[in-house]
Amino acid sequence: MKIHEFQAKAILAKYGVPVPRGVVANTLPEAAEAAKTLFANGATGVVVKAQIHAGGRGKGGGVKVVRTQADAEAAAAKILGMQLITHQTGPQGQKVQRLLVEETASIDRELYLGIVLDRAVGKLVFMASKAGGMEIEEVAAKDPTAIVKEVIDPAVGLAAYQGRKLAFALGLKPTQINQAVAFFQSLYKAFVETDASLVEINPFITTTDDKLFALDAKMTFDDNALYRHADVRELRDLAEEDPLEVEASKYALNYIKLDGSIACMVNGAGLAMATMDIIQYAGGSPANFLDVGGGATQEQIEHAFEILLSDASVKAIFINIFGGILRVDRLAQGVVAAARKLSVTLPIVLRLEGTNVEEGRQILKESGLNFQVGSTMKEAADLVVAAAKVGA
Ligand code: GDP
Ligand code: MN
């Protein structure tokens, strides 16, 4: 689960990570009031920042640094409600529903910090780089040596010596080293105690008066641990998520929207991956990943169908089911009921195997609906790719 910058900063501040003073604003009067309060309390400038889940807001025009109240209000009016397009939002962009108004910092250097799980090592890795304010993926591709890493022993946590190593590698001044170590350790503590899956501070800045701040903050959380973090769970913002994925999560369906034209309905994540591969191999492209799970109910299958059909780019549907716990006849009943209820006109290709497969095929045949059944995965994939081309 992702959260907004202002929410991440609030969490980090609780753990003692220094963040600039700021106020979140949902309306223009609130933004004006926020700027006024900051100026009244000694700010020499404010920065107005779009709060959307995607990064790259600065380049997209979603971050404005201003010096006066009038300019702050003008920036807020421009950004609030805009359709902000960044490399992470896709071409349609994301509507800005709220702003973070913050006191500006007098930046000396822009650096980078991140914590992620390194799956190869099986441990958390603390990353730091002098190349802050840029996309870290680009830095990693061009010059991997520009990112220094410390692997963290989970029994010890981020040790002070590791913090110092990172701080020296960033070229921090002697007066900043101890501050930096405390900063890094607070960041690590926040990560572990909230069951985060990613923390990224880009930029992590030094100021002209030698202070350190998290100028931007990104946090994502392990969905499987949210049950024990009610406070974090509350921060979920459904408006920022793909509506079809939100719908799917209501019915415990594992659905990820993709950009192809062949919808897939599959049980089991491994079979779902294999199905996407074979669609590609047959010359098509999948419109989604969908795992209805081993024990899907008829109701879940109906909802899965509705979700697949509400994606306008879908030209054909591929149902690839191995009936283990989910019996094939029950799946077939679900498919027929859903196809009738939703008056599906798109071609549907099935490949079925497993428990009660003959009964399942019979149900499809007797339905009078236009299903094609492939006897192998490859044959079914060829059929569905051909059907999608006709429909396109
Ligand atoms: P992102 O583009 O979505 O990652 O948004 P950031 O919060 O990282 O802001 C983008 C850039 O705006 C930063 O790299 C800074 O260069 C600049 N910026 C953000 N806040 C301030 C500030 O308080 N003062 C100044 N001078 N620049 C800022
Ligand atoms: Mn950033």
Coordinates of C-alpha atoms and ligand atoms in Angstrom, one line a residue:
M1 CA 0.0 0.0 0.0
K2 CA 1.2 3.5 -0.9
I3 CA 0.6 6.7 1.0
H4 CA 1.1 10.4 0.3
E5 CA 4.2 12.4 1.1
F6 CA 2.5 14.4 3.9
Q7 CA 1.5 11.1 5.6
A8 CA 4.9 9.6 5.2
K9 CA 6.5 12.8 6.7
A10 CA 4.1 12.6 9.7
I11 CA 5.1 9.0 10.4
L12 CA 8.8 9.8 10.0
A13 CA 8.6 12.9 12.2
K14 CA 7.2 10.6 15.0
Y15 CA 10.4 8.6 14.7
G16 CA 12.6 11.7 15.0
V17 CA 13.4 12.2 11.3
P18 CA 13.7 15.9 10.7
V19 CA 11.1 17.2 8.1
P20 CA 10.3 20.8 7.2
R21 CA 7.4 22.5 8.8
G22 CA 4.3 22.0 6.7
V23 CA 0.5 22.0 6.6
V24 CA -1.7 19.9 4.3
A25 CA -4.5 21.7 2.5
N26 CA -7.6 20.3 0.7
T27 CA -8.9 23.6 -0.5
L28 CA -7.6 26.9 -1.8
P29 CA -8.6 28.8 1.4
E30 CA -6.8 26.2 3.5
A31 CA -3.7 26.5 1.3
A32 CA -3.8 30.3 1.7
E33 CA -4.2 30.0 5.5
A34 CA -1.3 27.4 5.6
A35 CA 1.0 29.8 3.7
K36 CA 0.0 32.7 5.9
T37 CA 0.8 30.7 9.1
L38 CA 4.2 29.7 7.8
F39 CA 5.1 33.2 6.7
A40 CA 3.9 34.6 10.1
N41 CA 6.2 32.1 11.8
G42 CA 9.3 33.2 10.1
A43 CA 9.3 31.3 6.8
T44 CA 11.2 33.2 4.1
G45 CA 9.5 31.2 1.4
V46 CA 7.1 28.3 1.0
V47 CA 6.8 25.4 -1.4
V48 CA 3.5 24.2 -2.7
K49 CA 3.5 20.5 -3.4
A50 CA 0.9 18.3 -5.2
Q51 CA 0.0 15.3 -3.1
I52 CA -0.4 12.3 -5.5
H53 CA 1.0 8.9 -5.1
A54 CA 3.2 9.1 -8.2
G55 CA 6.7 10.5 -8.2
G56 CA 8.3 13.0 -10.6
R57 CA 5.9 15.8 -9.5
G58 CA 8.6 18.4 -9.7
K59 CA 9.2 17.9 -13.4
G60 CA 5.5 17.7 -14.1
G61 CA 4.8 21.1 -12.6
G62 CA 3.4 19.8 -9.3
V63 CA 6.0 21.5 -7.0
K64 CA 6.4 25.3 -6.9
V65 CA 8.8 27.3 -4.6
V66 CA 7.5 30.9 -3.9
R67 CA 8.5 33.8 -1.8
T68 CA 5.2 35.7 -1.2
Q69 CA 1.7 35.0 0.0
A70 CA 0.3 36.1 -3.3
D71 CA 2.5 33.8 -5.2
A72 CA 1.7 30.9 -2.8
E73 CA -2.0 31.4 -3.5
A74 CA -1.4 31.6 -7.2
A75 CA 0.7 28.4 -7.2
A76 CA -2.0 26.6 -5.1
A77 CA -4.7 27.7 -7.5
K78 CA -2.7 26.3 -10.4
I79 CA -1.8 23.0 -8.9
L80 CA -4.9 22.1 -6.9
G81 CA -7.3 20.2 -9.2
M82 CA -4.8 19.9 -12.1
Q83 CA -4.4 16.7 -13.9
L84 CA -0.7 16.1 -13.1
I85 CA 1.2 14.0 -15.6
T86 CA 4.5 12.4 -14.5
H87 CA 6.5 9.5 -15.8
Q88 CA 4.8 7.4 -13.1
T89 CA 1.1 8.4 -13.7
G90 CA 0.9 7.4 -17.3
P91 CA -0.3 9.8 -20.1
Q92 CA -3.8 10.3 -18.5
G93 CA -2.2 11.8 -15.3
Q94 CA -3.6 12.0 -11.8
K95 CA -5.9 14.6 -10.4
V96 CA -4.5 16.6 -7.6
Q97 CA -6.9 16.6 -4.7
R98 CA -4.7 18.1 -1.9
L99 CA -1.5 20.1 -1.4
L100 CA 1.3 20.1 1.1
V101 CA 2.4 23.7 1.9
E102 CA 5.8 23.7 3.5
E103 CA 8.4 26.1 4.7
T104 CA 11.3 26.2 2.1
A105 CA 14.7 25.1 3.1
S106 CA 17.9 26.7 1.9
I107 CA 19.3 23.7 0.1
D108 CA 23.0 23.2 0.0
R109 CA 23.1 19.6 -1.4
E110 CA 20.5 17.2 -2.7
L111 CA 21.2 13.6 -1.7
Y112 CA 19.4 10.3 -1.8
L113 CA 18.4 7.7 0.8
G114 CA 16.4 4.5 0.5
I115 CA 15.7 1.3 2.3
V116 CA 14.4 -1.8 0.5
L117 CA 14.5 -5.5 0.9
D118 CA 17.2 -7.1 -1.1
R119 CA 15.6 -10.4 -2.0
A120 CA 18.9 -12.0 -3.2
V121 CA 20.6 -11.2 0.2
G122 CA 17.4 -11.8 2.2
K123 CA 18.0 -8.6 4.2
L124 CA 17.2 -4.9 4.2
V125 CA 19.6 -2.7 2.4
F126 CA 20.2 0.9 3.2
M127 CA 21.1 2.9 0.1
A128 CA 22.6 6.3 -0.1
S129 CA 23.8 8.4 -3.1
K130 CA 25.2 11.8 -3.8
A131 CA 22.9 11.9 -6.9
G132 CA 19.8 13.2 -5.1
G133 CA 16.8 14.8 -6.7
M134 CA 17.2 12.6 -9.8
E135 CA 15.5 9.3 -10.6
I136 CA 17.4 6.7 -8.8
E137 CA 16.6 4.1 -11.5
E138 CA 18.5 6.3 -13.9
V139 CA 21.4 6.6 -11.6
A140 CA 21.5 2.9 -11.0
A141 CA 21.5 2.2 -14.8
K142 CA 24.2 4.8 -15.7
D143 CA 26.5 4.5 -12.8
P144 CA 25.8 1.8 -10.2
T145 CA 28.9 2.8 -8.2
A146 CA 27.1 6.1 -7.4
I147 CA 24.9 4.2 -5.0
V148 CA 26.5 3.0 -1.8
K149 CA 24.8 0.2 0.2
E150 CA 24.9 -1.2 3.7
V151 CA 23.2 -4.6 4.3
I152 CA 21.5 -4.6 7.6
D153 CA 21.7 -7.5 10.1
P154 CA 18.1 -7.8 11.3
A155 CA 19.3 -8.9 14.8
V156 CA 21.4 -5.8 15.2
G157 CA 19.6 -3.1 13.2
L158 CA 21.5 -0.3 11.4
A159 CA 24.7 -0.1 13.4
A160 CA 26.2 3.3 14.2
Y161 CA 29.4 2.4 12.3
Q162 CA 27.3 1.6 9.2
G163 CA 25.6 5.0 9.6
R164 CA 29.0 6.7 9.7
K165 CA 30.2 4.8 6.6
L166 CA 27.2 6.0 4.7
A167 CA 27.6 9.5 6.0
F168 CA 31.2 9.7 4.9
A169 CA 30.4 8.2 1.5
L170 CA 27.9 11.0 1.0
G171 CA 30.7 13.5 1.7
L172 CA 28.9 15.0 4.7
K173 CA 30.8 17.6 6.8
P174 CA 32.2 16.5 10.2
T175 CA 29.5 18.6 11.9
Q176 CA 26.8 16.7 10.1
I177 CA 28.0 13.1 10.7
N178 CA 26.3 12.5 14.1
Q179 CA 23.1 14.1 12.9
A180 CA 23.2 11.9 9.9
V181 CA 23.7 8.7 11.8
A182 CA 20.7 9.6 14.1
F183 CA 18.7 10.4 11.0
F184 CA 19.5 7.1 9.3
Q185 CA 18.8 5.1 12.4
S186 CA 15.4 6.8 12.9
L187 CA 14.6 6.1 9.3
Y188 CA 15.4 2.4 9.7
K189 CA 13.4 2.2 12.9
A190 CA 10.4 3.8 11.2
F191 CA 10.7 1.2 8.4
V192 CA 10.9 -1.8 10.6
E193 CA 8.2 -0.8 13.1
T194 CA 5.6 0.1 10.5
D195 CA 6.3 -3.0 8.4
A196 CA 7.2 -0.8 5.4
S197 CA 8.4 -2.4 2.1
L198 CA 10.1 0.8 0.9
V199 CA 11.2 4.1 2.3
E200 CA 12.8 6.6 0.0
I201 CA 14.0 10.1 0.8
N202 CA 14.7 11.9 -2.5
P203 CA 16.0 14.5 -1.9
F204 CA 17.6 14.1 1.4
I205 CA 19.1 17.6 1.8
T206 CA 21.8 19.5 3.7
T207 CA 21.0 23.1 4.3
T208 CA 23.4 26.1 4.1
D209 CA 23.3 26.2 7.9
D210 CA 24.4 22.5 8.0
K211 CA 21.1 20.9 9.0
L212 CA 19.6 17.8 7.4
F213 CA 16.1 17.3 6.3
A214 CA 13.9 14.8 4.5
L215 CA 12.6 17.2 1.7
D216 CA 10.5 14.5 0.1
A217 CA 9.4 11.1 1.5
K218 CA 7.9 8.0 0.0
M219 CA 6.8 5.0 2.0
T220 CA 5.0 1.9 0.9
F221 CA 3.8 -0.9 3.2
D222 CA 3.6 -4.6 3.2
D223 CA -0.1 -5.4 2.6
N224 CA 0.2 -8.6 4.5
A225 CA 1.2 -6.8 7.6
L226 CA -1.5 -4.1 7.5
Y227 CA -3.7 -6.1 9.9
R228 CA -1.4 -5.1 12.7
H229 CA -1.2 -1.4 11.8
A230 CA -4.7 0.1 12.1
D231 CA -3.2 3.6 12.0
V232 CA -1.3 2.9 8.7
R233 CA -4.3 1.2 7.1
E234 CA -6.4 4.3 7.7
L235 CA -4.0 6.3 5.4
R236 CA -5.1 4.3 2.3
D237 CA -6.4 6.7 -0.4
L238 CA -8.6 4.8 -2.8
A239 CA -8.8 7.8 -5.1
E240 CA -5.1 7.2 -6.0
E241 CA -5.5 3.5 -6.9
D242 CA -6.7 1.9 -10.1
P243 CA -10.5 1.7 -9.8
L244 CA -10.6 -1.9 -11.2
E245 CA -7.9 -3.0 -8.7
V246 CA -9.9 -1.5 -5.8
E247 CA -13.0 -3.3 -7.0
A248 CA -11.1 -6.6 -7.3
S249 CA -9.6 -6.2 -3.8
K250 CA -13.2 -6.1 -2.4
Y251 CA -13.7 -9.6 -3.5
A252 CA -10.3 -10.9 -2.6
L253 CA -9.3 -11.3 -6.3
N254 CA -5.7 -10.8 -7.2
Y255 CA -6.0 -8.5 -10.1
I256 CA -3.4 -6.3 -11.8
K257 CA -4.4 -4.3 -14.8
L258 CA -2.1 -4.5 -17.8
D259 CA -2.2 -2.8 -21.2
G260 CA -3.0 -5.6 -23.7
S261 CA -6.3 -6.8 -25.2
I262 CA -6.8 -10.3 -23.9
A263 CA -8.4 -10.6 -20.5
C264 CA -7.3 -13.6 -18.4
M265 CA -9.2 -15.4 -15.7
V266 CA -7.0 -18.0 -14.1
N267 CA -6.8 -19.9 -10.7
G268 CA -3.4 -19.9 -9.0
A269 CA -0.6 -17.3 -9.5
G270 CA 1.7 -19.8 -11.2
L271 CA -0.8 -20.7 -13.8
A272 CA -1.7 -17.0 -14.2
M273 CA 1.9 -16.3 -15.0
A274 CA 2.2 -19.2 -17.4
T275 CA -1.0 -18.0 -19.1
M276 CA 0.3 -14.5 -19.7
D277 CA 3.5 -16.1 -21.1
I278 CA 1.7 -18.3 -23.5
I279 CA -0.5 -15.4 -24.7
Q280 CA 2.6 -13.5 -25.5
Y281 CA 4.1 -16.6 -27.1
A282 CA 1.0 -16.9 -29.3
G283 CA 1.4 -13.3 -30.5
G284 CA -1.1 -11.6 -28.2
S285 CA -0.8 -9.5 -25.1
P286 CA -2.6 -9.9 -21.8
A287 CA -5.0 -7.1 -20.5
N288 CA -4.5 -8.2 -16.9
F289 CA -3.2 -10.6 -14.4
L290 CA -6.1 -12.2 -12.5
D291 CA -5.8 -15.0 -10.0
V292 CA -9.3 -16.0 -8.7
G293 CA -7.7 -18.3 -6.1
G294 CA -7.9 -22.0 -5.5
G295 CA -11.3 -21.9 -3.8
A296 CA -13.1 -19.3 -5.9
T297 CA -16.9 -19.1 -5.4
Q298 CA -19.5 -18.6 -8.1
E299 CA -20.0 -15.1 -6.8
Q300 CA -16.2 -14.3 -7.1
I301 CA -16.2 -15.6 -10.6
E302 CA -19.1 -13.2 -11.5
H303 CA -17.3 -10.3 -10.0
A304 CA -14.1 -11.3 -11.8
F305 CA -16.0 -11.3 -15.0
E306 CA -17.5 -7.9 -14.3
I307 CA -14.1 -6.5 -13.7
L308 CA -12.6 -8.0 -16.8
L309 CA -15.5 -6.6 -18.9
S310 CA -15.3 -3.1 -17.6
D311 CA -11.9 -2.7 -19.1
A312 CA -12.6 -1.2 -22.5
S313 CA -9.4 -2.4 -24.1
V314 CA -10.4 -6.1 -23.7
K315 CA -11.2 -7.8 -27.1
A316 CA -11.4 -11.4 -26.0
I317 CA -11.4 -13.4 -22.7
F318 CA -9.2 -16.4 -21.9
I319 CA -10.4 -18.6 -19.0
N320 CA -7.7 -21.1 -18.0
I321 CA -8.6 -23.1 -15.1
F322 CA -7.2 -26.2 -13.4
G323 CA -10.0 -27.6 -11.2
G324 CA -8.5 -28.7 -8.0
I325 CA -10.3 -27.3 -5.0
L326 CA -12.4 -25.3 -7.4
R327 CA -14.3 -27.9 -9.4
V328 CA -14.6 -27.4 -13.1
D329 CA -18.4 -27.8 -13.2
R330 CA -18.8 -25.1 -10.6
L331 CA -16.5 -22.8 -12.5
A332 CA -18.5 -23.5 -15.7
Q333 CA -21.8 -22.7 -13.9
G334 CA -20.3 -19.4 -12.7
V335 CA -19.0 -18.5 -16.1
V336 CA -22.4 -19.3 -17.8
A337 CA -24.3 -17.4 -15.1
A338 CA -22.0 -14.4 -15.4
A339 CA -22.0 -14.4 -19.2
R340 CA -25.8 -14.4 -19.2
K341 CA -26.2 -11.8 -16.5
L342 CA -23.8 -9.5 -18.1
S343 CA -24.8 -10.3 -21.7
V344 CA -21.2 -10.8 -22.8
T345 CA -20.7 -10.4 -26.5
L346 CA -16.9 -10.8 -26.5
P347 CA -15.4 -14.1 -27.6
I348 CA -14.6 -16.4 -24.7
V349 CA -12.0 -19.1 -25.0
L350 CA -11.6 -21.7 -22.2
R351 CA -9.1 -24.3 -21.4
L352 CA -10.2 -26.5 -18.5
E353 CA -8.7 -29.5 -16.8
G354 CA -9.2 -31.2 -13.5
T355 CA -12.0 -32.4 -11.2
N356 CA -15.3 -32.8 -13.0
V357 CA -14.0 -31.5 -16.3
E358 CA -16.5 -33.5 -18.4
E359 CA -19.4 -32.1 -16.4
G360 CA -18.0 -28.7 -16.9
R361 CA -17.7 -29.0 -20.7
Q362 CA -21.2 -30.3 -20.8
I363 CA -22.5 -27.2 -18.9
L364 CA -20.8 -24.9 -21.4
K365 CA -22.1 -26.9 -24.4
E366 CA -25.7 -26.9 -23.1
S367 CA -25.6 -23.2 -22.3
G368 CA -26.1 -22.3 -26.0
L369 CA -23.6 -19.5 -25.5
N370 CA -20.7 -19.0 -27.8
F371 CA -17.7 -20.5 -26.0
Q372 CA -14.6 -21.9 -27.7
V373 CA -12.8 -24.6 -25.9
G374 CA -9.1 -25.4 -26.5
S375 CA -7.9 -28.9 -25.6
T376 CA -4.4 -27.7 -24.7
M377 CA -3.1 -24.4 -23.3
K378 CA -1.3 -23.6 -26.6
E379 CA -4.4 -24.4 -28.7
A380 CA -6.5 -22.2 -26.4
A381 CA -4.0 -19.4 -26.6
D382 CA -3.9 -19.5 -30.4
L383 CA -7.7 -19.4 -30.4
V384 CA -7.9 -16.4 -28.1
V385 CA -5.2 -14.5 -29.9
A386 CA -7.0 -15.0 -33.2
A387 CA -10.4 -14.0 -31.6
A388 CA -8.8 -10.8 -30.2
K389 CA -7.4 -9.8 -33.6
V390 CA -10.9 -10.2 -35.2
G391 CA -12.4 -8.1 -32.4
A392 CA -9.7 -5.4 -32.6
Ligands
GDP1 P1 9.1 14.7 -6.8 O1 9.5 15.4 -8.1 O2 7.7 14.1 -6.9 O3 10.1 13.7 -6.4 O4 9.0 15.8 -5.7 P2 10.1 16.4 -4.7 O5 9.4 16.6 -3.4 O6 11.3 15.6 -4.6 O7 10.4 17.8 -5.3 C1 11.1 18.0 -6.5 C2 12.2 19.0 -6.4 O8 11.7 20.3 -6.0 C3 13.3 18.7 -5.3 O9 14.3 17.8 -5.8 C4 13.8 20.1 -5.1 O10 14.8 20.4 -6.0 C5 12.7 21.0 -5.3 N1 12.2 21.4 -3.9 C6 11.2 20.8 -3.2 N2 11.1 21.4 -2.0 C7 11.9 22.5 -2.0 C8 12.2 23.5 -1.1 O11 11.7 23.6 0.0 N3 13.1 24.5 -1.5 C9 13.7 24.4 -2.7 N4 14.6 25.3 -3.0 N5 13.5 23.4 -3.6 C10 12.6 22.5 -3.3
MN2 MN 11.4 13.4 -4.9

